[in-house]
XYZ file of C-alpha atoms in Angstrom:
541
model
C -12.435 68.480 -12.971
C -9.669 71.709 -12.482
C -11.798 73.881 -13.929
C -14.704 73.618 -11.168
C -11.773 74.304 -8.944
C -11.243 77.554 -10.316
C -14.441 78.160 -11.687
C -16.132 78.104 -8.120
C -14.320 80.481 -7.312
C -14.880 82.770 -10.484
C -18.651 82.401 -9.857
C -18.569 83.177 -6.206
C -15.947 82.865 -4.228
C -23.696 74.546 12.810
C -25.385 73.664 14.842
C -24.988 75.919 17.708
C -25.180 74.426 21.359
C -28.687 75.833 22.857
C -29.923 77.778 26.243
C -32.380 79.590 27.829
C -32.314 83.747 27.345
C -29.624 84.512 29.265
C -26.078 85.992 28.689
C -25.349 83.040 26.727
C -28.393 82.894 24.760
C -29.506 79.706 22.627
C -29.988 78.913 19.358
C -33.232 76.473 19.218
C -35.066 75.285 21.930
C -34.236 70.892 23.148
C -36.854 68.513 21.884
C -37.421 65.039 24.155
C -36.035 62.846 22.083
C -32.291 64.786 21.971
C -32.771 64.993 25.901
C -32.934 61.339 25.963
C -29.986 60.790 23.489
C -27.029 58.979 24.823
C -23.799 62.046 25.339
C -20.793 61.848 22.712
C -18.626 58.799 22.539
C -15.540 59.968 24.844
C -12.560 60.151 21.809
C -10.308 57.220 21.381
C -6.828 58.572 23.349
C -5.234 57.101 20.562
C -6.921 59.127 18.454
C -6.286 62.275 20.004
C -2.636 62.992 17.682
C -5.244 62.738 14.223
C -6.075 65.691 12.640
C -9.351 67.127 11.415
C -10.012 69.100 8.485
C -13.428 69.691 8.290
C -15.294 69.762 11.807
C -19.322 69.357 11.698
C -20.066 68.374 15.002
C -23.360 67.093 15.911
C -23.997 68.978 19.523
C -26.352 67.758 21.591
C -28.185 70.325 22.592
C -28.465 72.220 26.461
C -29.633 74.015 28.654
C -26.847 75.541 29.944
C -23.619 76.357 27.852
C -21.062 73.801 28.461
C -19.474 75.593 31.930
C -15.658 74.644 31.123
C -16.019 76.107 27.497
C -17.645 79.507 29.061
C -14.305 79.925 31.644
C -12.066 79.952 28.788
C -9.777 82.732 28.613
C -10.789 85.013 26.141
C -8.307 85.597 23.201
C -7.710 87.769 19.913
C -5.674 87.104 17.100
C -3.099 89.107 17.798
C -2.545 87.286 20.748
C -2.263 84.306 18.705
C 0.308 85.484 16.305
C 3.061 83.717 17.950
C 1.894 80.396 18.238
C 2.935 77.696 15.986
C -0.166 75.025 16.284
C -3.818 76.381 16.692
C -4.550 77.053 20.435
C -7.210 74.827 21.979
C -8.905 75.624 25.631
C -9.778 79.128 24.524
C -12.737 81.424 23.544
C -12.640 83.905 20.965
C -15.215 86.402 19.377
C -15.952 85.029 15.538
C -14.066 88.217 14.307
C -11.076 86.799 15.511
C -11.243 83.379 14.842
C -11.581 84.175 10.940
C -8.409 86.360 11.152
C -6.763 83.746 12.412
C -7.708 81.073 10.345
C -6.734 83.496 7.550
C -3.990 85.335 8.631
C -2.439 83.616 10.991
C 1.838 83.510 10.181
C 2.811 80.453 11.121
C -0.325 78.471 10.156
C -2.874 80.966 9.109
C -4.583 80.131 5.252
C -3.026 82.554 3.148
C 0.948 82.548 4.904
C 0.838 79.132 4.648
C -1.530 77.400 2.510
C -2.549 80.179 -1.216
C -1.299 80.671 -4.040
C -2.566 82.878 -6.667
C -2.512 82.051 -9.904
C 0.019 83.721 -12.188
C -0.488 82.811 -15.676
C 2.279 84.095 -18.031
C 4.404 87.431 -17.639
C 2.721 88.343 -20.992
C -0.848 87.226 -20.242
C -2.976 85.700 -22.043
C -3.035 86.406 -26.124
C -6.879 87.211 -26.549
C -7.273 87.502 -29.855
C -6.093 84.732 -30.549
C -8.432 82.147 -29.303
C -11.205 81.641 -30.997
C -13.835 81.869 -27.961
C -15.202 81.476 -24.081
C -13.649 77.870 -24.271
C -10.756 78.122 -25.573
C -9.547 80.543 -23.044
C -10.805 78.551 -19.959
C -9.049 75.729 -21.788
C -5.920 78.391 -21.319
C -6.632 78.738 -17.736
C -7.219 74.612 -17.228
C -3.689 74.221 -17.969
C -2.030 76.400 -15.760
C -4.190 74.934 -13.134
C -2.464 71.812 -14.330
C 1.007 72.521 -14.274
C 0.926 73.570 -10.749
C 0.422 69.610 -10.270
C -2.106 67.203 -8.938
C -2.949 66.690 -5.645
C -3.031 63.235 -4.363
C -4.132 63.276 -0.946
C -4.841 66.158 1.845
C -6.144 69.210 1.104
C -3.552 70.276 -1.572
C -2.045 73.925 -2.929
C -4.941 75.816 -2.225
C -5.117 77.778 -5.749
C -7.126 80.783 -6.797
C -7.607 83.854 -8.972
C -8.448 87.331 -9.671
C -9.430 89.746 -12.792
C -5.929 91.294 -11.692
C -4.352 87.668 -13.545
C -6.984 86.526 -16.041
C -6.311 89.813 -17.699
C -3.426 90.984 -16.719
C -2.259 93.875 -18.015
C -5.118 94.973 -19.653
C -6.753 95.178 -16.080
C -4.327 97.362 -14.478
C -4.517 99.373 -17.485
C -7.748 99.934 -16.274
C -6.651 101.015 -13.016
C -4.318 102.799 -13.853
C -6.220 105.122 -16.464
C -9.029 105.388 -13.625
C -6.663 107.125 -10.931
C -4.212 108.937 -14.171
C -7.465 110.881 -15.318
C -8.893 112.019 -11.453
C -4.811 112.941 -10.787
C -3.863 114.742 -13.639
C -8.429 116.523 -13.266
C -7.553 117.545 -9.492
C -4.091 117.526 -8.566
C -1.145 117.631 -11.077
C 1.103 119.537 -10.986
C 0.722 121.185 -7.674
C 0.999 117.449 -5.095
C 3.044 113.786 -6.063
C 1.107 111.061 -7.914
C 0.371 109.114 -4.291
C -0.954 105.681 -4.288
C -2.019 103.185 -2.002
C -2.668 98.994 -2.286
C -2.912 96.326 1.025
C -3.145 93.237 -0.254
C -1.294 93.488 -3.460
C -0.604 89.943 -3.902
C 1.972 88.913 -5.945
C 2.195 92.785 -7.290
C 0.983 92.108 -10.477
C -1.660 95.026 -10.236
C 0.928 97.414 -8.810
C 3.246 96.431 -11.915
C 0.663 96.718 -14.225
C -0.108 100.227 -12.782
C 2.987 101.465 -12.810
C 4.505 99.739 -16.298
C 0.960 101.850 -17.786
C 2.127 105.410 -16.040
C 6.404 105.254 -17.139
C 4.868 103.979 -20.407
C 2.119 106.573 -20.688
C 2.687 109.492 -18.596
C 6.462 110.155 -17.650
C 6.064 112.977 -16.498
C 3.491 111.787 -13.629
C 5.197 108.566 -13.354
C 7.950 110.786 -12.012
C 5.783 112.727 -8.884
C 4.147 108.750 -8.349
C 5.084 107.049 -4.742
C 3.586 103.458 -4.606
C 3.564 102.372 -1.250
C 2.146 99.027 -1.140
C 0.239 97.293 3.035
C 1.021 93.882 3.142
C 0.254 91.597 6.110
C 1.761 88.608 4.696
C 5.488 88.308 4.907
C 5.610 85.901 1.975
C 3.710 87.852 -0.400
C 6.230 90.658 0.916
C 9.275 89.350 -0.878
C 7.643 88.506 -4.081
C 6.717 92.229 -3.741
C 9.506 93.523 -2.972
C 11.542 90.583 -5.450
C 9.588 91.843 -8.408
C 8.697 95.452 -8.068
C 11.345 97.379 -6.072
C 14.157 97.426 -8.605
C 11.995 97.795 -11.658
C 10.026 100.663 -9.848
C 11.739 102.407 -7.560
C 8.776 104.693 -6.617
C 7.219 101.656 -4.454
C 7.431 100.887 -0.992
C 6.654 97.891 0.304
C 5.256 98.123 4.394
C 5.028 94.432 5.978
C 2.168 95.181 8.897
C -1.205 95.071 8.840
C -3.601 98.564 8.088
C -5.575 97.386 10.586
C -2.035 98.377 12.504
C -1.271 101.712 10.767
C -0.411 104.551 12.376
C 1.228 107.258 9.776
C -0.456 109.014 9.027
C -0.343 110.674 4.534
C -0.863 114.495 5.336
C -1.154 114.357 1.379
C -4.138 113.748 -1.452
C -3.827 110.346 -1.944
C -5.770 107.202 -3.696
C -5.694 103.841 -1.796
C -6.994 100.811 -3.546
C -8.038 97.297 -2.445
C -8.882 95.280 -4.911
C -10.220 91.668 -4.346
C -9.235 92.268 -0.614
C -12.605 92.682 1.475
C -14.170 89.374 1.309
C -11.407 87.795 3.371
C -12.105 90.950 5.906
C -13.079 88.846 9.199
C -16.498 89.321 10.533
C -18.506 89.594 13.922
C -21.702 86.467 14.574
C -24.467 88.307 16.046
C -28.223 87.386 16.669
C -31.242 88.258 18.389
C -33.489 87.475 21.257
C -36.597 87.134 19.244
C -38.433 88.209 22.480
C -36.467 91.935 23.009
C -34.545 92.075 19.997
C -31.904 92.452 22.213
C -28.594 91.835 20.255
C -26.096 88.724 21.665
C -22.746 88.348 19.875
C -21.180 85.346 18.706
C -18.030 83.568 20.839
C -16.530 80.241 18.862
C -14.862 78.158 22.089
C -11.870 75.416 21.115
C -11.908 72.232 24.111
C -8.557 70.363 24.948
C -9.205 68.396 22.065
C -9.654 70.908 19.596
C -12.961 70.566 19.243
C -15.161 73.283 18.881
C -18.006 75.684 20.090
C -20.516 78.302 20.547
C -22.218 80.794 22.872
C -23.891 83.850 23.353
C -23.231 86.843 25.466
C -24.698 90.816 25.964
C -22.930 92.903 22.973
C -19.759 93.606 24.984
C -17.134 94.538 21.861
C -16.547 98.376 21.217
C -15.931 97.375 17.354
C -19.291 95.502 16.767
C -21.224 98.082 19.409
C -19.849 100.713 16.840
C -21.190 98.848 13.994
C -24.769 98.552 15.392
C -24.731 102.158 16.377
C -23.498 103.292 12.645
C -26.595 100.447 11.243
C -29.080 102.392 13.202
C -28.198 105.715 12.545
C -28.587 104.856 8.657
C -31.380 102.955 9.588
C -30.716 99.390 7.683
C -33.409 97.153 8.402
C -31.965 93.897 11.053
C -32.367 91.026 9.419
C -36.013 90.207 11.061
C -39.471 89.828 9.566
C -40.852 93.453 9.783
C -43.625 91.823 11.199
C -42.336 90.635 14.506
C -40.020 93.506 14.608
C -43.047 95.497 14.747
C -45.419 93.824 17.142
C -44.236 92.907 20.391
C -46.722 90.063 20.775
C -46.256 88.604 17.839
C -42.799 87.854 18.804
C -43.169 86.655 22.121
C -46.613 84.450 21.007
C -43.737 83.118 18.170
C -40.891 82.688 20.388
C -43.251 80.205 22.542
C -44.065 77.838 20.064
C -42.949 74.710 20.359
C -39.580 74.059 18.475
C -39.408 77.728 17.755
C -36.105 78.961 17.458
C -35.626 81.899 20.782
C -32.559 83.922 18.617
C -33.105 84.963 15.326
C -30.851 83.271 11.979
C -26.850 84.340 12.315
C -26.298 87.326 10.864
C -22.424 88.154 9.707
C -21.609 91.800 10.104
C -18.501 93.373 8.777
C -16.515 94.757 11.884
C -13.086 94.754 10.183
C -14.675 96.563 6.995
C -15.754 99.560 9.559
C -12.194 99.645 11.079
C -10.814 100.239 7.768
C -13.110 103.345 7.642
C -12.031 104.895 9.771
C -8.512 103.667 9.150
C -9.416 105.963 5.747
C -10.701 108.460 7.736
C -8.054 109.169 10.483
C -4.859 108.188 8.469
C -5.758 109.820 4.701
C -8.604 112.374 5.145
C -7.353 113.168 1.668
C -7.949 110.140 -0.074
C -10.073 108.829 -2.950
C -11.044 105.038 -2.578
C -10.894 102.786 -5.105
C -13.099 99.272 -3.998
C -13.799 96.239 -5.853
C -14.876 92.808 -4.282
C -18.122 90.100 -4.662
C -21.433 91.178 -4.406
C -22.642 87.997 -4.309
C -21.518 84.424 -3.640
C -22.821 80.895 -4.266
C -22.400 78.099 -1.807
C -22.782 80.349 1.476
C -22.866 78.690 4.495
C -26.496 79.482 6.533
C -26.601 82.680 7.975
C -27.595 86.720 6.785
C -24.822 87.649 4.660
C -22.535 84.439 5.424
C -19.152 83.430 4.094
C -18.262 80.672 1.580
C -16.711 78.332 3.751
C -13.898 75.737 0.902
C -10.966 74.331 0.095
C -9.446 72.773 -2.500
C -8.861 68.744 -1.951
C -7.391 66.165 -4.951
C -7.637 68.852 -7.041
C -11.379 69.767 -6.486
C -12.804 72.530 -4.830
C -15.622 71.098 -1.748
C -17.791 73.712 -0.199
C -18.904 73.356 3.342
C -21.677 74.278 5.439
C -19.457 75.470 9.174
C -17.843 77.902 9.964
C -16.108 76.145 12.315
C -13.447 74.315 10.693
C -9.316 73.574 10.779
C -7.433 76.338 11.344
C -5.403 77.481 7.941
C -6.861 74.924 5.517
C -9.757 76.551 4.554
C -11.449 79.794 2.671
C -13.413 82.113 4.514
C -14.767 85.047 2.403
C -17.852 87.542 2.043
C -20.250 89.059 0.071
C -20.530 93.040 0.272
C -23.485 94.447 0.608
C -22.070 97.856 -1.842
C -24.951 100.173 -1.674
C -24.631 99.566 2.297
C -21.312 100.143 2.629
C -21.292 102.671 0.436
C -23.838 104.296 3.137
C -21.348 103.767 5.813
C -18.249 104.876 3.992
C -19.715 108.336 3.702
C -20.620 107.797 7.208
C -17.445 107.588 8.956
C -15.902 110.343 6.452
C -18.527 112.693 7.468
C -17.579 112.578 11.107
C -14.646 114.365 12.754
C -11.444 113.296 12.260
C -8.861 111.134 15.290
C -7.163 113.137 17.985
C -4.127 114.078 15.971
C -7.238 116.121 14.322
C -8.073 117.781 17.330
C -7.192 121.449 16.213
C -9.986 121.273 13.510
C -6.624 121.528 10.485
C -5.598 119.524 8.681
C -1.864 120.184 9.522
C -2.270 122.987 8.043
C -1.504 121.787 4.714
C -3.721 123.324 1.759
C -2.554 123.400 -1.784
C 0.912 124.810 -3.164
C -1.765 127.058 -5.326
C -3.738 127.973 -2.384
C -1.560 129.223 0.532
C -4.754 131.300 2.500
C -6.872 128.703 3.953
C -10.651 129.706 5.169
C -11.829 128.041 7.939
C -14.886 125.663 7.511
C -16.799 128.934 9.550
C -16.073 130.703 6.420
C -16.273 127.675 4.390
C -19.045 126.279 2.092
C -21.258 128.480 3.836
C -19.910 131.656 3.295
C -21.322 132.119 -0.431
C -24.473 130.681 0.234
C -26.674 128.265 3.494
C -27.089 125.358 0.726
C -24.481 122.682 0.527
C -25.500 120.339 -2.184
C -26.071 116.784 -0.322
C -23.691 114.954 -3.414
C -20.697 116.211 -1.956
C -18.817 115.906 1.244
C -17.989 118.129 4.182
C -14.638 120.157 2.807
C -11.974 119.301 4.439
C -10.789 122.357 6.024
C -7.704 124.062 5.549
C -7.742 122.799 1.692
C -9.378 125.467 -0.994
C -9.746 125.542 -4.565
C -7.964 128.244 -7.205
C -11.553 129.980 -7.184
C -11.341 130.824 -3.637
C -14.241 128.027 -2.381
C -13.630 124.764 0.155
C -12.940 121.541 -2.130
C -16.162 119.144 -1.500
C -15.123 115.436 -2.720
C -17.994 113.687 -4.645
C -19.725 110.900 -2.771
C -18.937 107.612 -3.574
C -20.839 105.718 -6.650
C -21.526 102.011 -7.516
C -20.656 100.799 -10.723
C -20.822 96.932 -11.704
C -17.894 95.299 -12.941
C -18.031 95.290 -16.970
C -19.779 99.699 -16.097
C -16.275 100.316 -14.045
C -14.102 98.485 -17.908
C -16.622 99.310 -20.391
C -15.072 103.282 -18.794
C -11.847 102.777 -18.628
C -10.357 99.724 -20.268
C -9.203 99.171 -23.884
C -12.026 96.201 -24.492
C -10.221 95.874 -27.584
C -6.865 93.766 -26.278
C -9.277 90.915 -24.195
C -12.364 90.503 -27.110
C -11.585 87.207 -28.699
C -12.463 86.207 -31.843
C -15.608 85.452 -31.728
C -16.167 89.179 -30.413
C -17.001 87.845 -26.163
C -14.849 89.577 -24.491
C -14.055 87.617 -20.730
C -12.606 90.310 -19.068
C -16.517 92.157 -19.439
C -18.684 88.227 -19.387
C -16.646 87.302 -15.638
C -17.306 88.658 -12.651
C -20.742 89.187 -12.936
C -20.905 88.769 -9.143
C -18.279 91.803 -8.625
C -19.052 95.400 -8.175
C -16.548 98.530 -8.013
C -16.772 101.716 -5.574
C -15.158 104.915 -6.705
């Protein structure tokens, strides 16, 4: 049973109210038998105080959304940061509902419930283990050491490859970063690293230990910056890292609120983080293909509802514009997209939906890319996460919603669950992510670069910076399509502007075969769990 609890995360990790095509759009047409069903019974006042852990409402479909819920004030996750309990009589975009559920400082899943599995300090002794079954037994024993939960959602224990394969996984990350640094920047620039969502600080510790032991001259020039949203994790990271590695700085804030510009070359790490980035929910009117944004409503009893309006949120609009420019297809059958008459005929059929299937779009991931462009203009991104997941809820690019109940992982079928008790995590289409990342980085930087220079900062060995007007077109009218436009004011030793190769996508095994010392995690049978596990993970670098 415990094995199922951690293997579900390893393998991985609603019936909305309907209305006609108007400002608040519909999900399904009304059936005659549903029109005659009795109304939902009023909740017994004596039960109003009782807590609810999983919401699977059987809502009646109506021709109009509940006017009371539509009039609720719109709030954001930031507005709810100071609350001690989940709100009522409000509405919010789906991404704000997810962010509030996962990250609210007082009742969110990560600050209050989540526990990261922490194997022995030295890690597992892989060469002494006979086979994968022996390794899984060791992991199960570690889960058992946290104790049994006898009632209610218990401690939400989950793990990452960083923890399962420490320190060797962290050493592979360190080798990747150091090789790039030595090739491009040493000894002219400091080795600057940023990591978001550092958890227990295990990856940072393993990376820095490797650099200190194998590259002391690089370690002397290392600056390691952690950006962490969880106050509890901030204290753990400071205690674990700051004394043994004085080069570490822990910043207690969300990366989405970052405002300090880093002009130096740097490496930006996001490992097993973006799966928990909030997404928005959109659906398309099948007659016009107009997108509608989803809102979660919470009534005075704490019950959830859903309604849709025409897209007005700037971040959703920005994502849809980026996708249109990249020519990524909509999650609608091509034949329906092509023929409007066929869409009208389809929408006129009995019981046919007038909105498309739910689609979850990675708006917070776009926020991260914009922050990288504006505040880390000379970064190199190393990012890893799930590219596919089992047991997702209905919808295109939908998340897994799950909790740990009495020592067993329980997947849910709806997003509308009690805030703080459920993990909500999404798969990522890495090929689309790469396209979006390259497009965002190819655009002009933020207001701080209105002058057209990168703070006037050039590499020390190239004091005379040439303008982009000469730049890449001075010697040739051709610029390779597999490189980004050079950062203005940055030139190479030969006088030619520096253009970074576009990012590549690797499977988890491909990345580790390049950088990891696989002998350290090989079992006696020759199996290697660090390669064989997490086959649904990819790496962008």
